Structures are given as structure tokens and as C-alpha cells.
Coordinates of C-alpha atoms and ligand atoms in Angstrom, one line a residue:
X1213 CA 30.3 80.7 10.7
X1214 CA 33.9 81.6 11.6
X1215 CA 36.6 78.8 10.9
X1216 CA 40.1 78.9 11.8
X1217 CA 42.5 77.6 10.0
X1218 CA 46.0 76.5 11.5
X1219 CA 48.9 76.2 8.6
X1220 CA 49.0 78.0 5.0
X1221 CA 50.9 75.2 3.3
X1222 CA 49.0 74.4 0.3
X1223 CA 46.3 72.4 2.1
X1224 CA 45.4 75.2 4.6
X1225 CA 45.6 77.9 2.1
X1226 CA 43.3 75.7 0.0
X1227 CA 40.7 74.9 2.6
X1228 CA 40.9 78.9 3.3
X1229 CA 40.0 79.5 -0.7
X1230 CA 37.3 77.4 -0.5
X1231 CA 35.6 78.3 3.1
X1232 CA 35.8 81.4 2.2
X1233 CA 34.3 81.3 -1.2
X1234 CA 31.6 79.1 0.4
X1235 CA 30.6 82.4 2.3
X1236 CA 32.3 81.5 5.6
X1237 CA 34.3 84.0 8.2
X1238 CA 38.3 82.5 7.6
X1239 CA 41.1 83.4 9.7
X1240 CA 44.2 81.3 8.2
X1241 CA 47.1 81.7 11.1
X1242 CA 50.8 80.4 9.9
X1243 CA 53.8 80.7 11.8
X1244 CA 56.4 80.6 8.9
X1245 CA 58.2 77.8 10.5
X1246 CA 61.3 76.5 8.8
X1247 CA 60.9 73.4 6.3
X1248 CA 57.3 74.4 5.2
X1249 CA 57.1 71.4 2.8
X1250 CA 54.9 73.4 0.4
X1251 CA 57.5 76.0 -0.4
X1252 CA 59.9 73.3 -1.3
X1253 CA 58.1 70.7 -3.2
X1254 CA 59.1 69.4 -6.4
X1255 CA 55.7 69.9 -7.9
X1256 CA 54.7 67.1 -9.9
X1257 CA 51.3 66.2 -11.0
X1258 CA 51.8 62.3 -12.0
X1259 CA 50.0 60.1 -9.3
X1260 CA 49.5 57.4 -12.1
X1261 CA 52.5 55.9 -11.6
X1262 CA 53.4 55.7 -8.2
X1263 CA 52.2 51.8 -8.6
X1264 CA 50.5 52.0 -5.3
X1265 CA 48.5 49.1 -4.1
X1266 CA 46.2 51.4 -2.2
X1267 CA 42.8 51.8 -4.1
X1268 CA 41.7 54.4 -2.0
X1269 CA 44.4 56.2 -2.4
X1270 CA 44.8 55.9 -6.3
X1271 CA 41.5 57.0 -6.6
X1272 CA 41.8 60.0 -4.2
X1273 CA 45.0 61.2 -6.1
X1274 CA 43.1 60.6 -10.2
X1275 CA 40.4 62.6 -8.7
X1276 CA 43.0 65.4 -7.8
X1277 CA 45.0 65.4 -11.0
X1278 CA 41.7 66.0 -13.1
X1279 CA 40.7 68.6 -11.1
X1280 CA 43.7 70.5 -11.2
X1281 CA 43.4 72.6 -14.5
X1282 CA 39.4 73.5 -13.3
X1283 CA 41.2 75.0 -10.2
X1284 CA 44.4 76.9 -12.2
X1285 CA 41.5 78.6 -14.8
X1286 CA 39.6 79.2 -11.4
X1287 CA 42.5 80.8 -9.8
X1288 CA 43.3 82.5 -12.8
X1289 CA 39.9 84.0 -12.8
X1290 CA 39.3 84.7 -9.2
X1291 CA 42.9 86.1 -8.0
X1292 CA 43.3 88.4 -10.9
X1293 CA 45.6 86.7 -13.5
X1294 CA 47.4 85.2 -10.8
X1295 CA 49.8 82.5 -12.9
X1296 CA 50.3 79.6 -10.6
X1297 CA 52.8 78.4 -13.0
X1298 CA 51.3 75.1 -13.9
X1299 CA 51.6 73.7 -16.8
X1300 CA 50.9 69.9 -18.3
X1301 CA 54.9 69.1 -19.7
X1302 CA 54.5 65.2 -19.9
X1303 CA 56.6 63.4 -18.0
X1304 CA 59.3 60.7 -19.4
X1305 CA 59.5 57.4 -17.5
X1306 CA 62.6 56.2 -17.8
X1307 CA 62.9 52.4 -18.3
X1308 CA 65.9 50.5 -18.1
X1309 CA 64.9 48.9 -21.8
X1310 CA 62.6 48.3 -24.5
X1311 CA 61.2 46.0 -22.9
X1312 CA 60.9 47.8 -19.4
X1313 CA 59.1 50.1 -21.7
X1314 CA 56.6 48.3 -23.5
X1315 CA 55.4 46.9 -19.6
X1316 CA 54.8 50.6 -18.6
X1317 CA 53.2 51.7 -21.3
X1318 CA 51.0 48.7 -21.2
X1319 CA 50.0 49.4 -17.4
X1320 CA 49.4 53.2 -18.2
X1321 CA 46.9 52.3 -21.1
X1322 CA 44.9 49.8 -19.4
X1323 CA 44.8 53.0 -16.7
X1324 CA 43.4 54.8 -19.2
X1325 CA 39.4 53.9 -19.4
X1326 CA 39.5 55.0 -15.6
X1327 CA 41.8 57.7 -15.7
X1328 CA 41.5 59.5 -19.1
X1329 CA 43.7 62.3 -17.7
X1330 CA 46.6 60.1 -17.8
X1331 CA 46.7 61.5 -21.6
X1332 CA 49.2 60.2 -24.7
X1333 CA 51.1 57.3 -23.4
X1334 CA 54.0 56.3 -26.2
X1335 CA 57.5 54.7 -26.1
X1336 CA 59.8 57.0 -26.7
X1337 CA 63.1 56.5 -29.1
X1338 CA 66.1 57.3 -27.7
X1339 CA 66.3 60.0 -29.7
X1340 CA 62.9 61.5 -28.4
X1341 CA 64.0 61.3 -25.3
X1342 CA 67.2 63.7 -25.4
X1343 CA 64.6 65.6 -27.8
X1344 CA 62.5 66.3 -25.1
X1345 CA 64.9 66.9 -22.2
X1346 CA 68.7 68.1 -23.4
X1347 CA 70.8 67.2 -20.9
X1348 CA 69.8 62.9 -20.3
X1349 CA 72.1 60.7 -21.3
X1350 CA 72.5 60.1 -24.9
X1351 CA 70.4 56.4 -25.3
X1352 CA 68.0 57.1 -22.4
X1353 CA 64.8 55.3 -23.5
X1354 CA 61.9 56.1 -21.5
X1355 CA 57.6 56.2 -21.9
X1356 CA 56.3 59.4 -22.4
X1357 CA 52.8 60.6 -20.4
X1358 CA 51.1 63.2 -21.7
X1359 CA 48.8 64.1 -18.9
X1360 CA 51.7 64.7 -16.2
X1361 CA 52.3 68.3 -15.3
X1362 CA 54.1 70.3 -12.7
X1363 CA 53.6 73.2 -10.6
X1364 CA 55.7 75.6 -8.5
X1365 CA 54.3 75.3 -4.6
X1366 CA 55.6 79.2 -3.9
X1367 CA 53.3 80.2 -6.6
X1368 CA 50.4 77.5 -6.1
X1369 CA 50.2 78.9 -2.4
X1370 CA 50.3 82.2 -3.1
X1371 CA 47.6 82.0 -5.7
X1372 CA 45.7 80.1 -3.2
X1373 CA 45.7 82.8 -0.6
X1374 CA 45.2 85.8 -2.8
X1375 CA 41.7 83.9 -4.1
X1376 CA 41.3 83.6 -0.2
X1377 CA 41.9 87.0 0.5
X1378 CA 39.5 88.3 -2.6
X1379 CA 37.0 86.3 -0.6
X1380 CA 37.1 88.3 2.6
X1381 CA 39.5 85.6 4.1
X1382 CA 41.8 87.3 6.6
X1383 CA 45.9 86.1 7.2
X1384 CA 47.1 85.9 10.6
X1385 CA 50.8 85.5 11.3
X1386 CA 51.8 83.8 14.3
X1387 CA 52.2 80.5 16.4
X1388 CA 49.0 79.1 16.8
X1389 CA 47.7 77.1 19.9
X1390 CA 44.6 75.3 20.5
X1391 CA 42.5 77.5 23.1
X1392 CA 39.6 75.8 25.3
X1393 CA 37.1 77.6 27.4
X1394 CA 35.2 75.5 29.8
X1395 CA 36.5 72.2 28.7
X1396 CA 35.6 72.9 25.2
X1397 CA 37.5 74.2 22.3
X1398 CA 36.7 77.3 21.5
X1399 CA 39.1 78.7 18.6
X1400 CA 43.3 79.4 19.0
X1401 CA 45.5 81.6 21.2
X1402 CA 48.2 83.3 18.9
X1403 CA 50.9 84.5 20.4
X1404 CA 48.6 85.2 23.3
X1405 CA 46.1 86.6 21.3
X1406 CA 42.9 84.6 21.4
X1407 CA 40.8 84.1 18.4
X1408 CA 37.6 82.2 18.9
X1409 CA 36.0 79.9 16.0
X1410 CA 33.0 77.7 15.6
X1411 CA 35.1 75.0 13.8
X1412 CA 39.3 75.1 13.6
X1413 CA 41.0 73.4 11.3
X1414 CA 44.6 72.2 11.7
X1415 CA 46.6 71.9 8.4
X1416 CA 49.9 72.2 10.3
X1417 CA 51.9 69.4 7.8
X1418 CA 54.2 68.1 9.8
X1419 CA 53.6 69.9 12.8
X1420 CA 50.3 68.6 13.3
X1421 CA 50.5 66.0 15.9
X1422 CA 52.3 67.9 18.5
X1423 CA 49.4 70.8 18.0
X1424 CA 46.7 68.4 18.4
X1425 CA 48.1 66.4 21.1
X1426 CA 47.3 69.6 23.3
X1427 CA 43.5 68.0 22.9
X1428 CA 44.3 64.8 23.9
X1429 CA 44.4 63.4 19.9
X1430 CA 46.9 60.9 18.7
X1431 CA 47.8 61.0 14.8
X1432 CA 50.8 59.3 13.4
X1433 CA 52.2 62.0 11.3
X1434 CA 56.1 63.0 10.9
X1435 CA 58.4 65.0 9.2
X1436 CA 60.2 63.5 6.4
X1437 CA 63.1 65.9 5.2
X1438 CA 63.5 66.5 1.4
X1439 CA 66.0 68.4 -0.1
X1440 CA 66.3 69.5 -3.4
X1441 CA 68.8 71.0 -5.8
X1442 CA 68.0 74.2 -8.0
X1443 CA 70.0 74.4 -10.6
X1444 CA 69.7 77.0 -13.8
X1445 CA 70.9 76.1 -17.5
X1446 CA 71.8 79.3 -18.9
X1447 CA 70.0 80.1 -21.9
X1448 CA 68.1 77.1 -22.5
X1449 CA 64.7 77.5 -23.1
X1450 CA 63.4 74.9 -20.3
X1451 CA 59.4 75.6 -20.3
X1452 CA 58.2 72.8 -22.0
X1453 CA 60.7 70.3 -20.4
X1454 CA 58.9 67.4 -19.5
X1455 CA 59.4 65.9 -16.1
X1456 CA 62.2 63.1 -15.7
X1457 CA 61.2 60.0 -13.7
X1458 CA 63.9 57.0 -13.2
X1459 CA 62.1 54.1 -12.8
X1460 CA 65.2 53.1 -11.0
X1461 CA 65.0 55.1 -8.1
X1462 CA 62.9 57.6 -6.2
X1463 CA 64.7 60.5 -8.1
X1464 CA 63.6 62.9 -10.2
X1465 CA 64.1 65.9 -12.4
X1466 CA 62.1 68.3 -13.8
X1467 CA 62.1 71.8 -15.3
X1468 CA 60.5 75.4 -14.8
X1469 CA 60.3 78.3 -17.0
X1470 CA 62.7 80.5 -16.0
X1471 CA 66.0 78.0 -17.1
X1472 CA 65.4 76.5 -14.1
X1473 CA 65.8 72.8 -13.6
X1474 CA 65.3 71.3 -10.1
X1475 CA 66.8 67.9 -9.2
X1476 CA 65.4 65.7 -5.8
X1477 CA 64.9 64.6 -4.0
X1478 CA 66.2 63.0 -0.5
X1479 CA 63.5 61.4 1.7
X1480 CA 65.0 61.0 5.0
X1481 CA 62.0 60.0 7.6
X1482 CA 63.7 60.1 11.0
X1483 CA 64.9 63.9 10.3
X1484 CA 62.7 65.1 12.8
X1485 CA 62.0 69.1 12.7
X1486 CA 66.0 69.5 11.2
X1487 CA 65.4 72.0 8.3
X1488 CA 69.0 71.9 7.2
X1489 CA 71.0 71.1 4.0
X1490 CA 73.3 68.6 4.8
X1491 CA 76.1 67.6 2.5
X1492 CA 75.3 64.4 1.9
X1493 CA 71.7 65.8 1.6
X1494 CA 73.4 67.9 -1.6
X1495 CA 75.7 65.0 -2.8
X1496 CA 72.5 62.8 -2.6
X1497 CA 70.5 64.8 -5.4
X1498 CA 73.1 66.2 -7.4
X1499 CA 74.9 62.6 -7.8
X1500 CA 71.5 61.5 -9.3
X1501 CA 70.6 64.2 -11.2
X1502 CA 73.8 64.0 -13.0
X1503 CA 73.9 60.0 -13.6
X1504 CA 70.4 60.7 -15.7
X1505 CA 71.4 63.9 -17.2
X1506 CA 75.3 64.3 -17.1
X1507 CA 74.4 67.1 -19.4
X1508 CA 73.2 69.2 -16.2
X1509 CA 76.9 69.2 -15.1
X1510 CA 77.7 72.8 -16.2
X1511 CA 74.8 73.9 -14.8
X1512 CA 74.5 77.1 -11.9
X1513 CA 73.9 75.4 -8.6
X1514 CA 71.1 78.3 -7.7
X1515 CA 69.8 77.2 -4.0
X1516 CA 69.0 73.9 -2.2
X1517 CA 65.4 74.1 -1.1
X1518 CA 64.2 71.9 2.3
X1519 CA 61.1 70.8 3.2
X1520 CA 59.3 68.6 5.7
X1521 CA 56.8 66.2 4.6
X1522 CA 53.8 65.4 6.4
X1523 CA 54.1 61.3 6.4
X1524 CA 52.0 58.8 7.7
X1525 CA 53.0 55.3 7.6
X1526 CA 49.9 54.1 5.6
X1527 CA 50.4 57.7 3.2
X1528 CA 47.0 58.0 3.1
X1529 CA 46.0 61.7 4.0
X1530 CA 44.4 62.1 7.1
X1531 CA 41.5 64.0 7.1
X1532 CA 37.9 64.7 8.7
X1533 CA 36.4 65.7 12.0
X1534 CA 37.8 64.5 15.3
X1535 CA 35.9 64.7 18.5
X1536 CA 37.4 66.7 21.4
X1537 CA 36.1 65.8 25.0
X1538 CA 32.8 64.5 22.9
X1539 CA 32.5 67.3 20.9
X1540 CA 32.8 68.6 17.4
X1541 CA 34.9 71.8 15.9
X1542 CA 38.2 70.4 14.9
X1543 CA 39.0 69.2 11.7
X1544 CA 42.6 67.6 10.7
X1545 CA 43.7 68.1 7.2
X1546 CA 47.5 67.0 6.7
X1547 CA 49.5 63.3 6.3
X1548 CA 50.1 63.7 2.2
X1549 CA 53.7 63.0 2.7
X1550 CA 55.4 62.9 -1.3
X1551 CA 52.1 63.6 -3.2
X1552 CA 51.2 66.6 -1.4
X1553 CA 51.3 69.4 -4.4
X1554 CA 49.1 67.2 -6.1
X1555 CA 46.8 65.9 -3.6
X1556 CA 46.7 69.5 -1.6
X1557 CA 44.3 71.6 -3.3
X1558 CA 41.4 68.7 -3.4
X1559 CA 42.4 68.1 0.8
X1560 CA 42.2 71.3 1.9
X1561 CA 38.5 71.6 -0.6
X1562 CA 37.2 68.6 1.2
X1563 CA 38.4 70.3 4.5
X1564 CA 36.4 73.2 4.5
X1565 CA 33.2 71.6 3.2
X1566 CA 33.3 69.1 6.2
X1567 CA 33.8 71.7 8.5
X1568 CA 31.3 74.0 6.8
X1569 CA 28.4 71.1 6.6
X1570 CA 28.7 71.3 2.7
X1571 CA 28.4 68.0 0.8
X1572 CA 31.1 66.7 -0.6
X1573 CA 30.9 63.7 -2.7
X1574 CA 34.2 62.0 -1.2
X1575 CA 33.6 59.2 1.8
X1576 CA 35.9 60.4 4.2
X1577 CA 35.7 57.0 6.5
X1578 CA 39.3 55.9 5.0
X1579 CA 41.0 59.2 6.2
X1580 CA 40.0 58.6 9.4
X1581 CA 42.7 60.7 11.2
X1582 CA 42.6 58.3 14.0
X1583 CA 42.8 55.0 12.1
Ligands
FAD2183 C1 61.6 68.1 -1.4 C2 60.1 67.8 -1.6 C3 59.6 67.5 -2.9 C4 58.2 67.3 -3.0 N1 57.8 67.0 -4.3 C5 56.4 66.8 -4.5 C6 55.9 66.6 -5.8 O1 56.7 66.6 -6.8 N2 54.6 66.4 -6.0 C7 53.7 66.4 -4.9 O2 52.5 66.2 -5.1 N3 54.2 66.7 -3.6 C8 55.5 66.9 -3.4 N4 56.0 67.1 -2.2 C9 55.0 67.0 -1.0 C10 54.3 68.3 -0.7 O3 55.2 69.4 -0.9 C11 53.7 68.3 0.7 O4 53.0 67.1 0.9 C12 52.8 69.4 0.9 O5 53.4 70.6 0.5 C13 52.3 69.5 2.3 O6 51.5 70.6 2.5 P1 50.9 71.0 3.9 O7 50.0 72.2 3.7 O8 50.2 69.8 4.5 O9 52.1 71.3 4.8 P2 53.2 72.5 4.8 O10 53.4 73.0 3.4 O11 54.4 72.1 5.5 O12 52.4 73.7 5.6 C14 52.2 73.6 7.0 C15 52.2 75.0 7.6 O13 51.8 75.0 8.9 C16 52.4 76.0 9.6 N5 52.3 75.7 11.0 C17 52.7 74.6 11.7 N6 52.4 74.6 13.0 C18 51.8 75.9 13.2 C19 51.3 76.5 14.3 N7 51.3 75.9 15.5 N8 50.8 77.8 14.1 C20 50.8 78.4 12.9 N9 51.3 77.8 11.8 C21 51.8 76.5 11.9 C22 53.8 76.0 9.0 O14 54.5 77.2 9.2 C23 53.6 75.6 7.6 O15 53.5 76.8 6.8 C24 57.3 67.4 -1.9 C25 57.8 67.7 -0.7 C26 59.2 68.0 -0.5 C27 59.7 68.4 0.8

């Protein structure tokens, strides 16, 4: 069976891992358009306290969190020692006060029975906290999460698609369009080159609805800008950093191995396909970043990385089969908006199982890309 897959963010490249280790004849196309959200993203692995209200979703994003360090050992394994650079840090919640404190950590363990991943959960002293992460604020008190981690989406990707291409998967670079013959669709024309497929599936991120809408489909995804400071303290040993979360504000900070510490991130829905850094954009993050952690304030400024989210207004992804003129062959995979890094890798799984006819134990009738 040959399956098409349009986008190599992290869900596509996923979906082309697994296909193509289920046996399956993958083409992944991407157009490396500007403000690909997966070579931007932050990178955390923390769905536990988003304090969603959304069950499905909750469950959806545990589910990918546990299954993360299976599929980094799998990588590992599969594309040759390829170092993905994930790595469980913790992450520090930090709470206005004591008692701020004492509520989180109280919510996290009663988490715990049904999300044992979530890992050591204490309140941290002061003290601990500008242990753990240099540059805060001296007298930042926060809750400490053992099971949070964080990944680098360049590197994530890029392990993805090597595993893919180990597996006989082949890249295609170029602008993808939805081809029909007789009515029907029968696989993608890129860049005038057509490329027939029994099943394509679109993992475009934000790009998705204007591709699909060639087919007559209708889903409610748009970009969402983020940008995001890079910043580099010299010397400092910054690989075990844990990741910073204000409870204050949708801000965040968190650290990579290489004396890298990356500050974000703006969510500006309304951006539309404008991959730019803006200066207030810039001012946005770094003004944060340094409130928390004034002691980032001699730190190199190294880039400002963009991306465009995938967001639905319900953030649930949107994924599963869609009929075109009655019949089957495309799958949509996209819509993870903020939790994509950690949410991506089980999407783009579930993807190409659906479109292969593999079981997959996840009901799929809450993704509805329609709904
Ligand atoms: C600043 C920022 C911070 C973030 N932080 C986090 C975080 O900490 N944790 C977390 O879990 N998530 C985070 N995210 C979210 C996450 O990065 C995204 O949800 C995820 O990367 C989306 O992946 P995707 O594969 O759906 O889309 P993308 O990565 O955008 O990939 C889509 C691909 O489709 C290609 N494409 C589109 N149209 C076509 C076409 N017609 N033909 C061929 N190719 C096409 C594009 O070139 C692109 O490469 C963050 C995002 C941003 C922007």
C-alpha cells in the first residue's frame, strides 16, 4: 500500500516512521515553508498541568507523555544512535506562595494514581529553586515535577525521518497539491509532478485547511505565531536545567545542553501565515524571561525562532479519515496548537495505523476533523 504523506513537521514525519515500519510504501512531501511550528517549538513534555477541563484531551496528552521515552530508546535503536536530545529535567512550577504551592502539589498527587509518569512532586524551598535553575529570582518558590522533560523539535524531527528513511520511506521536497482523477482522489501533484497513493495523509500544521479545502473539506485550523528567544549563558553548565513554568502567565523558560536557555513564548492567533519577528514579538519574551530570571540578563541573545501553531478552537487534535465525494483515502492529522512536541509523535502513530487498517487502541470519534 503506498501512502502519502503531506507535511514533515513532527506529526507527518511520525506517521512516515511508523507507516513505514508497518511495511507500507511512504512518500513524505514537505515544502519547507516558513514558520514550520515543529522547528520552533519550545519542547516541553508537561501536559499535566495545563489544568484543562477537557478529559479527552488530558487523557490523549498522559498517554503521549508515557510513551515518549519507549519512542526516544526506539529511535535510538532504529536510526543509528540518533540523539533526539530529550531528556526528563523536572520542571519547577512557580507559585506565587507557599500556599499557591501546597494547592499544586496537592492537584499533581491526586494525578498521580492515573498518571504515574507525572513522577516526584515536592515543594521546593526557595533555595532549591535558584539550586535548580541559576538565574530566577532570588525567593522564587515553586513545585518541582519530576516527570516533565523537554525535547529539541529540529532534532525530534530529524530522528523521526532518519527511522523513516531506514524503513524504505522516501522524502519528497516540494509543494504538495491534492490530485483527483475521475472525481476521485488519487495521490498529490508536486510541483506538477504527480504522485499517486492509495491513502494520503495531510499533516500540513497550519497549512492544512487551505490544502484540504481543494476537496471540498472544511476544518477549523489556524496559525497561531509563536516566537521565542534563544539566548546562551556562557559557560554554565545548563543540561540538567529543569523547565521554568510561571503559574502567572503563559511564559516559560527552559534549558538545553549546549548553554542554551530559550525563553517564550508569544501566542498571537490572528497572525495569519506572518513568519516574522516583530519587536514587540522580541520585547514580549525577553521582558518575561527576565522578570523570572533577571539572572538571564547578561546572557547572548543567539536567534529568535518563529513558528506557526496548528490551533483549533476546541485544541483538540484533529485527526481520522474524511470522506472525499463518498470515498475514503485521506486522512487529516494536525490541530495540536501549544502541545504539539508532546502530543506529535503519538498523532502522527495513530495516523498511519488508521490509514494503514492497523488497530489502534485509541477511539478516534472525539478527533473528528469535521466536528
Ligand atoms: C514558539 C512555539 C513553542 C512551542 N512549544 C511547545 C512545547 O513546549 N511543547 C509542545 O508540546 N509543543 C509546543 N509547540 C507546538 C508544536 O511545536 C506544534 O504543535 C507542532 O510542532 C506542530 O507540528 P505539525 O507537524 O502539525 O506542523 P508543522 O511542524 O508546522 O509542520 C507542517 C509541515 O507541513 C509542510 N507543508 C504545509 N503545506 C504543505 C504543502 N502543501 N506541501 C508540502 N508541505 C507542506 C510545512 O512546510 C511544514 O513543514 C510550540 C510551538 C511554537 C510555535
Amino acid at each position: 500500500m503506498r501512502l502519502v504523506i503531506v507535511g514533515s513537521g513532527v506529526v507527518g514525519a511520525a506517521c512516515a516512521f511508523t507507516a513505514a515500519g508497518l511495511g507500507a510504501e511512504v512518500v513524505l512531501v514537505d515544502a519547507d515553508l516558513p514558520g514550520q511550528a515543529t522547528a520552533a517549538g519550545a519542547g516541553i513534555i508537561c501536559p499535566w498541568l495545563s489544568h484543562t477541563d477537557d478529559p479527552v484531551w488530558h487523557a490523549f496528552a498522559c498517554q503521549a507523555a508515557r510513551e515518549y521515552p519507549a519512542l526516544v530508546a526506539e529511535l535510538a535503536d532504529v536510526a543509528v544512535g540518533a540523539d533526539v536530545s530529550y531528556r526528563q529535567v523536572g520542571a519547577l512550577l512557580l507559585a506565587g506562595d507557599s500556599d499557591a504551592g501546597e494547592r499544586e502539589s496537592q492537584l499533581l498527587r491526586a494525578g498521580l494514581a492515573a498518571a504515574p509518569e507525572i513522577g516526584e512532586v515536592r515543594v521546593l524551598e526557595p533555595a532549591e529553586a535558584t539550586g535548580l535553575f541559576p538565574p530566577l529570582r532570588p525567593g522564587s518558590r515553586g513545585v518541582y515535577v519530576g516527570g516533565a522533560a523537554r525535547v529539541d523539535g529540529r532534532r525530534l524531527r530529524s530522528g523521526l525521518v532518519r527511522a523513516a528513511l531506514a524503513g524504505g520511506a522516501v522524502v519528497k521536497a516540494g509543494r504538495a497539491d491534492l490530485a483527483f482523477r475521475a472525481g476521485q482522489l488519487a495521490g498529490v501533484d508536486v510541483d506538477g509532478e504527480f504522485i499517486g497513493a492509495d491513502s494520503v495523509v495531510v499533516a500540513a500544521g497550519a497549512w492544512t485547511a487551505g490544502l484540504v479545502a481543494l476537496a471540498g473539506v472544511v476544518v477549523r485550523v489556524a496559525p497561531q505565531r509563536g516566537q521565542i528567544a534563544h539566548l546562551r549563558m556562557e559557560a554554565a553548565d545548563t543540561s540538567r536545567w529543569p523547565v521554568v513554568l510561571p503559574a502567572s502567565s503563559g511564559h516559560y523558560l527552559l534549558a538545553f545542553d549546549d548553554s542554551r536557555v530559550v525563553a517564550g513564548a508569544t501566542r498571537e492567533a490572528g497572525s495569519g501565515f506572518d513568519a516574522r519577528v516583530t519587536a514587540g514579538g522580541l520585547d514580549e519574551v525577553l521582558t518575561q524571561a527576565l522578570a523570572v530570571a533577571p539572572g538571564l540578563a547578561a546572557a547572548s541573545h543567539v536567534e529568535t525562532r518563529v513558528g506557526l501553531r496548528p490551533a483549533d478552537p476546541d485544541k483538540r487534535p484533529l485527526l481520522g479519515p474524511v470522506a472525499v465525494n463518498g470515498n475514503a483515502g485521506l486522512l487529516i492529522a494536525t490541530g495540536l496548537g501549544a502541545s504539539g512536541l508532546t502530543l506529535g509523535p503519538l498523532t502522527g502513530a495513530i495516523a498511519a495505523k488508521t490509514a494503514l487498517g492497523v488497530d489502534q487502541p485509541v477511539d478516534l470519534t472525539p478527533f473528528d476533523p469535521l466536528r
